[in-house]
Short mmCIF file of C-alpha atoms in Angstrom, two decimals:
data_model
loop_
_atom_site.label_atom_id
_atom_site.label_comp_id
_atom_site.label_asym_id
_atom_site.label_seq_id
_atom_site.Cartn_x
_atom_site.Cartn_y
_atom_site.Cartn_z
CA UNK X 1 -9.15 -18.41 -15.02
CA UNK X 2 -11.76 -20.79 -16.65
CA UNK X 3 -10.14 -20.67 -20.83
CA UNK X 4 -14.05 -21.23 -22.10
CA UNK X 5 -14.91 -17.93 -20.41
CA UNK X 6 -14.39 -14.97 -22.64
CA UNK X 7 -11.64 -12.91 -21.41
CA UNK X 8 -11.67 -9.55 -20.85
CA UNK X 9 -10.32 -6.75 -23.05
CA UNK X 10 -8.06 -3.96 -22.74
CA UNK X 11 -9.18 -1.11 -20.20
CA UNK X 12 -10.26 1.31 -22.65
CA UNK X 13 -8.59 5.25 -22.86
CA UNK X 14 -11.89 6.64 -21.53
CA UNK X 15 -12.99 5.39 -18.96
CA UNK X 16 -16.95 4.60 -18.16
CA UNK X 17 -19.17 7.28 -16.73
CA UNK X 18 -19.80 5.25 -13.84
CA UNK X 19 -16.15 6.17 -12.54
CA UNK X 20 -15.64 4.08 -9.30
CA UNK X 21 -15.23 6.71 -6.37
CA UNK X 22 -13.65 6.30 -3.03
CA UNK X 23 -15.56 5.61 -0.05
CA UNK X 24 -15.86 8.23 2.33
CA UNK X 25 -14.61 5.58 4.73
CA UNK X 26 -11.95 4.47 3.18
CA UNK X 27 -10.57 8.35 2.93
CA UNK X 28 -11.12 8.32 6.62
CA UNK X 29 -9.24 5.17 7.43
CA UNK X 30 -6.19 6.75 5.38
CA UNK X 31 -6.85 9.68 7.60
CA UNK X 32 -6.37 7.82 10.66
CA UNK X 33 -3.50 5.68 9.09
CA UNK X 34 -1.41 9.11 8.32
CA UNK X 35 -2.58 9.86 12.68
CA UNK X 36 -1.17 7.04 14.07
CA UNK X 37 1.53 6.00 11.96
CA UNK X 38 3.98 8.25 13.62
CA UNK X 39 3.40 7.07 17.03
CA UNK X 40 5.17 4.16 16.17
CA UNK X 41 7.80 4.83 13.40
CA UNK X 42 9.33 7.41 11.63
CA UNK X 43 7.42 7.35 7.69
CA UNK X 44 9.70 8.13 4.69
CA UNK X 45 8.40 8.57 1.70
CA UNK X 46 10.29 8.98 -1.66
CA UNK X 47 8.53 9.16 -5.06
CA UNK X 48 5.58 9.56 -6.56
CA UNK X 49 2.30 8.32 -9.13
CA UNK X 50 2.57 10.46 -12.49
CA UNK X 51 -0.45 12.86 -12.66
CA UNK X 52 -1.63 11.35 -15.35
CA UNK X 53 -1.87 7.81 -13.87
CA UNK X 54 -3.05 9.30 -10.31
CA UNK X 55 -7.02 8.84 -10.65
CA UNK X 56 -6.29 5.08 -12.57
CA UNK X 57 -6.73 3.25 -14.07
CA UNK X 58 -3.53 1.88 -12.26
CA UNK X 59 -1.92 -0.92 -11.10
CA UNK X 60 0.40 -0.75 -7.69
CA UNK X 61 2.74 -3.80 -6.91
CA UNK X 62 4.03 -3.99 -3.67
CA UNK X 63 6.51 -6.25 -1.75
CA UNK X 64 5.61 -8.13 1.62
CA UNK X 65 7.81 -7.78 4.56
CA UNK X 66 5.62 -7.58 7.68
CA UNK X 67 2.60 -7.40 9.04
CA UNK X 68 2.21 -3.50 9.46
CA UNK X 69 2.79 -3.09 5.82
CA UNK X 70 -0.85 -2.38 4.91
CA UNK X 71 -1.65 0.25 7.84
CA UNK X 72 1.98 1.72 6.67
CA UNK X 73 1.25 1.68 2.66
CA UNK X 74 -2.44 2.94 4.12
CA UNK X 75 -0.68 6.13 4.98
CA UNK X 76 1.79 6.49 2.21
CA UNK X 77 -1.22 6.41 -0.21
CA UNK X 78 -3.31 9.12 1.45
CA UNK X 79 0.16 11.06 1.58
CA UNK X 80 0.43 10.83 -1.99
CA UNK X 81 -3.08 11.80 -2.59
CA UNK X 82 -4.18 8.14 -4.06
CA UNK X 83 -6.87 5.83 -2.75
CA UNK X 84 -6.07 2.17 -3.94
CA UNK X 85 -8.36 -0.24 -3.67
CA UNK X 86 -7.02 -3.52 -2.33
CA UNK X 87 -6.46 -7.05 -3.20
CA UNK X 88 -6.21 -8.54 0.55
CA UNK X 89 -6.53 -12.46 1.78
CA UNK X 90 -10.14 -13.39 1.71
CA UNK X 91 -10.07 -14.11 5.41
CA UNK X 92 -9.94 -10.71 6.66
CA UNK X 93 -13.36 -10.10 4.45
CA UNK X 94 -14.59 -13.25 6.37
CA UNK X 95 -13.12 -11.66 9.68
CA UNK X 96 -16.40 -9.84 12.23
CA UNK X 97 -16.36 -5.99 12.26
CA UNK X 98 -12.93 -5.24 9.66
CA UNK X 99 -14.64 -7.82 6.88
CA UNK X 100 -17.07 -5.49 6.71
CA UNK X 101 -15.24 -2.98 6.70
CA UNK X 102 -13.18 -3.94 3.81
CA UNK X 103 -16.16 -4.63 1.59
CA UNK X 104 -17.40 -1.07 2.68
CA UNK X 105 -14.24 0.34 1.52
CA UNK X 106 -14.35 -1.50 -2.10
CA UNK X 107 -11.50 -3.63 -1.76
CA UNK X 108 -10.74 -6.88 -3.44
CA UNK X 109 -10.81 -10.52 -1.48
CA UNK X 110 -8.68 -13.11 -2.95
CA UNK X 111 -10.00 -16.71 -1.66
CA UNK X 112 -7.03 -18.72 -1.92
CA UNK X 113 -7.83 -22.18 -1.10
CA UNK X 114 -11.33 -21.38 -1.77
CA UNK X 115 -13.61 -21.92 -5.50
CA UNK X 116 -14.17 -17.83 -5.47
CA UNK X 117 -10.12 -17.29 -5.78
CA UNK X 118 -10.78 -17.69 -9.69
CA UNK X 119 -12.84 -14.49 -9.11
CA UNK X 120 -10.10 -12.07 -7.88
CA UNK X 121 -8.99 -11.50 -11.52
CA UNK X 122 -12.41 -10.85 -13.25
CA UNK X 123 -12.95 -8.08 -9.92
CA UNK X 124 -9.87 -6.11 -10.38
CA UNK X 125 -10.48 -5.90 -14.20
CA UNK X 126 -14.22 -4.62 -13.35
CA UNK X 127 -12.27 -1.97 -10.64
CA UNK X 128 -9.93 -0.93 -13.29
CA UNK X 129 -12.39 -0.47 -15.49
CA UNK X 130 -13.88 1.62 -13.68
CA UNK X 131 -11.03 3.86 -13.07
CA UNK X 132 -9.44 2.28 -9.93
CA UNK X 133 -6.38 2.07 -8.49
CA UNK X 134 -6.02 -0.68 -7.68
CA UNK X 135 -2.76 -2.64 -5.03
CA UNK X 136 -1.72 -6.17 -4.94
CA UNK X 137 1.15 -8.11 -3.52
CA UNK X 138 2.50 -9.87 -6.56
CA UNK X 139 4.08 -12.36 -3.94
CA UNK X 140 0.44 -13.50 -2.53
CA UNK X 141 2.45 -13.56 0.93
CA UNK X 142 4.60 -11.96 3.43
CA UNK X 143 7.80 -13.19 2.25
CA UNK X 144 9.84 -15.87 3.83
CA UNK X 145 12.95 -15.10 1.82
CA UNK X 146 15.90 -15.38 5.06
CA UNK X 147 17.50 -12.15 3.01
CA UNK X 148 13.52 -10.12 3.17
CA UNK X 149 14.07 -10.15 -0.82
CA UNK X 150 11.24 -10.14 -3.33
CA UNK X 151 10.27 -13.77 -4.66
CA UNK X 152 8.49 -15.23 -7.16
CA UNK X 153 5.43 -13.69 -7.97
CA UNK X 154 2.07 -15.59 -8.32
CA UNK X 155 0.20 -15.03 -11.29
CA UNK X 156 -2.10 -12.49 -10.08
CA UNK X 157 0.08 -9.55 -11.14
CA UNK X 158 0.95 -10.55 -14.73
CA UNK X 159 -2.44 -11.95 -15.30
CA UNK X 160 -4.02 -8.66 -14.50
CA UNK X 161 -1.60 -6.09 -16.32
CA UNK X 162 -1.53 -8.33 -19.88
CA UNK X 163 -5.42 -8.21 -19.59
CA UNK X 164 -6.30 -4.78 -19.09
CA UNK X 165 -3.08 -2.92 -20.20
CA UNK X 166 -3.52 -0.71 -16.88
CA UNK X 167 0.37 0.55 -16.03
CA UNK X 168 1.68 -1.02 -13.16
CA UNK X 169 3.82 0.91 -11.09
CA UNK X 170 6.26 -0.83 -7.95
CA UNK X 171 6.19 0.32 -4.45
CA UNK X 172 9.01 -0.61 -2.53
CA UNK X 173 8.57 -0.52 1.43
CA UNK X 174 11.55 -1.40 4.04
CA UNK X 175 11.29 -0.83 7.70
CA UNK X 176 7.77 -1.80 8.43
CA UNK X 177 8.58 -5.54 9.38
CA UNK X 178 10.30 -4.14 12.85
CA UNK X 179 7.07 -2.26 13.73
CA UNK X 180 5.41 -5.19 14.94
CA UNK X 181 6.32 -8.98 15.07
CA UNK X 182 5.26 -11.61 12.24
CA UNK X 183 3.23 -14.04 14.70
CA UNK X 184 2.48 -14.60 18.00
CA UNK X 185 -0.33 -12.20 20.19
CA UNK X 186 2.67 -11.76 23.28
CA UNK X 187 5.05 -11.40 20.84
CA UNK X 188 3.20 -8.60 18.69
CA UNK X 189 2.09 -6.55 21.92
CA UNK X 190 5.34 -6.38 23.34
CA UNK X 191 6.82 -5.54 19.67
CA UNK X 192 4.45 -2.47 18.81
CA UNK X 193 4.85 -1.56 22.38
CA UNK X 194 8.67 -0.92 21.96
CA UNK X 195 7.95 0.78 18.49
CA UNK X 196 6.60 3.63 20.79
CA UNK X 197 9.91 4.44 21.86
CA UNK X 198 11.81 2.71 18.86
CA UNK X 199 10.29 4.35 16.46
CA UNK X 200 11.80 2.88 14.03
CA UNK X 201 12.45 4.03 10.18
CA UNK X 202 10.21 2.89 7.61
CA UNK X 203 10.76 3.92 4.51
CA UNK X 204 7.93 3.59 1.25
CA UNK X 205 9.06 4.30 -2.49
CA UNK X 206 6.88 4.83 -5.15
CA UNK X 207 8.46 3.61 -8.74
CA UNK X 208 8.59 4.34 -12.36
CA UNK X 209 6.11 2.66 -14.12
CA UNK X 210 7.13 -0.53 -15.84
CA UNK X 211 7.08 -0.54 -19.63
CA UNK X 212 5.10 -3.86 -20.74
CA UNK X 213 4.36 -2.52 -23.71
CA UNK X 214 5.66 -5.21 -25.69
CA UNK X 215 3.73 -7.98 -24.16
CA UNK X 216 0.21 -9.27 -24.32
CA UNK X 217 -2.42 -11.21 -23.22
CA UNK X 218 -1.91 -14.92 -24.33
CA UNK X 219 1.75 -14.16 -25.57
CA UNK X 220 4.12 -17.45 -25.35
CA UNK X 221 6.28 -16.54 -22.26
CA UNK X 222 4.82 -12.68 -21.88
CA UNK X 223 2.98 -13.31 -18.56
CA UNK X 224 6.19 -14.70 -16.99
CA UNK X 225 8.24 -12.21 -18.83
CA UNK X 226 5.44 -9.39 -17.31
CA UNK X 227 6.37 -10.89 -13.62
CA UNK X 228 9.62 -10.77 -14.03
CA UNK X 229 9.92 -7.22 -15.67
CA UNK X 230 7.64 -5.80 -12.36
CA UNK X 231 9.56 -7.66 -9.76
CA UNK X 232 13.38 -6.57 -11.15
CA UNK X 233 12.01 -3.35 -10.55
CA UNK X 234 10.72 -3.62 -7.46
CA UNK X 235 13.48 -5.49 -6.45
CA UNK X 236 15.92 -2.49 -7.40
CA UNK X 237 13.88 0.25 -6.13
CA UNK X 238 13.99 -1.91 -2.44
CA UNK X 239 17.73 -2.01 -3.08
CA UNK X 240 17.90 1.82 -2.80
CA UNK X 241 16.25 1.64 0.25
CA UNK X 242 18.27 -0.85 2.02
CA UNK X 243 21.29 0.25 0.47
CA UNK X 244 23.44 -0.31 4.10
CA UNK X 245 21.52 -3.61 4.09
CA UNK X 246 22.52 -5.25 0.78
CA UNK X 247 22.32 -8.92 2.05
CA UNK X 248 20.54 -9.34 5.06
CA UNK X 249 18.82 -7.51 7.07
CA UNK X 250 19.93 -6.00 10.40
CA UNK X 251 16.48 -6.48 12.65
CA UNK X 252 16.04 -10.28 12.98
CA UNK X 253 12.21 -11.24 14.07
CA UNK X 254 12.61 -14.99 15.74
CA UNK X 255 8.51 -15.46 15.63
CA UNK X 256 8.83 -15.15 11.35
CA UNK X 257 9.85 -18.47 9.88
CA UNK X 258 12.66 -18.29 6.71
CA UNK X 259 12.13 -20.42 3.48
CA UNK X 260 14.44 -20.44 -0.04
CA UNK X 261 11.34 -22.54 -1.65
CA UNK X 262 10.49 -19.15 -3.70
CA UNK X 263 13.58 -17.00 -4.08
CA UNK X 264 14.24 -15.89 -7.04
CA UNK X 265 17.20 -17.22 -8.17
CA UNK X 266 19.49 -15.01 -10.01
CA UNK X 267 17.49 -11.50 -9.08
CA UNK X 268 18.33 -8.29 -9.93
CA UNK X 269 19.32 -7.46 -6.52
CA UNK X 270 22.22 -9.78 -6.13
CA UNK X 271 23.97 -8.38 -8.36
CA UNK X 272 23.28 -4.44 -8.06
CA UNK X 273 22.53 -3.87 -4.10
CA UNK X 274 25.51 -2.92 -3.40
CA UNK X 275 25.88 -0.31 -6.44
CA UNK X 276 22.80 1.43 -5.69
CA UNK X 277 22.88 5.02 -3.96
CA UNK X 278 20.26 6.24 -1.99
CA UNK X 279 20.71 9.61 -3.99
CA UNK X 280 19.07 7.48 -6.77
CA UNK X 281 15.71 8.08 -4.78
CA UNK X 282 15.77 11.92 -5.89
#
């Protein structure tokens, strides 16, 4: 973000008038989402958005596994009676029939690579303000971690909680990446194909809310403390889900290329996977 532009304030208590409200089609794409979902895995849900967070303004921070996690989290969210608005890769807002779609549906492009990227920021703060829920991968990728752990966030996430205050709450999703394969058009037929009969388990856990209370907006260290803080917890809520998986995962995808460039070295879950219970999902 440019520093001579003014930055934006807190998301006030009240919320303006001109509360954002979802598209119709957006509530019909969840619709669908909730349809088809179960002709290819088995959806689990655990947990839940307080009440008083449910109609924003919130933040939800999601790890990356797979491709199918948006069509899965797409279904978890109508389940739970929530209609984020998402922060996607600008390229699918650039992509014929679905880019307009996602501009239909109010969600958020994020240009990487581009000049526009600096806007992403300044657009969820205007959708929070307006009462939005609102999603983003805090990774900015589907993760290439060889162990499918959390990495390092970008600065998205941090950048967007310090400036409006909005609670941030971690969704944890495990199961999705063997719905359908990373790359490769053969390779991602013949994958969802076999989920048919598969069906395999996916499994989507909404969080507590993480307390940031004690940071703010241009705080020495509080924006990296604020990634941190979000990603420990997402990292342990995962843990619960994978808890007969603590180191690597059992369903191997050869098209989906590994990288240790962004793990996050010393993370929570190296040190508690294995003394997490999946009773701790209540």
């Amino acid at each position: 973000m440019n520093p001579t532009t003014t930055q934006p304030g807190p998301v006030p208590p009240s919320v303006s008038a001109r509360r954002w409200r979802p598209p119709l089609l957006w509530r019909g794409v969840q619709g669908l989402a909730r349809v088809v979902i179960p002709l290819v895995c088995r959806l689990r849900i655990t947990g839940d958005v307080p009440d008083e967070l449910r109609n924003g303004p919130l933040i939800l921070a999601g790890n990356h596994i797979g491709t199918f996690d948006p069509i899965c989290f797409t279904a978890a969210s109508r389940m739970r009676r929530i209609a984020p608005r998402m922060m996607a890769t600008g390229g699918l807002f650039r992509a014929p029939i679905v880019g307009p779609l996602m501009t239909a549906a109010g969600h958020i492009p994020v240009d990487r690579g581009r000049d526009t990227v600096a806007q992403a920021v300044p657009d969820a703060v205007a959708a929070l303000r307006a009462g939005s829920v609102v999603f983003i991968y805090p990774e900015g990728r589907i993760g290439l971690d060889p162990g499918m752990w959390p990495e390092r966030a970008k600065t998205g996430l941090a950048r967007l909680a310090l400036a409006t205050q909005a609670a941030v709450v971690p969704v944890a999703m495990w199961g999705s990446h063997e719905v359908i394969a990373y790359h490769g058009r053969s390779a991602m037929i013949r994958t969802l194909v076999s989920s048919i009969w598969r069906r395999p388990t996916v499994r989507v856990h909404f969080g507590a809310p993480v307390d940031l209370s004690d940071l703010k907006e241009g705080g020495f260290g509080h924006a990296q403390k604020a990634s941190e803080r979000v990603m420990d917890a997402l990292t342990a809520d995962l843990a619960k889900l994978r808890v007969d998986e603590p180191r690597l995962p059992r369903f191997r995808d050869p098209t989906k290329p590994m990288s240790t460039a962004r793990i996050r070295r010393g993370a929570l879950h190296l040190t508690t996977a294995r003394s997490l219970d999946q009773r701790d999902l209540g």
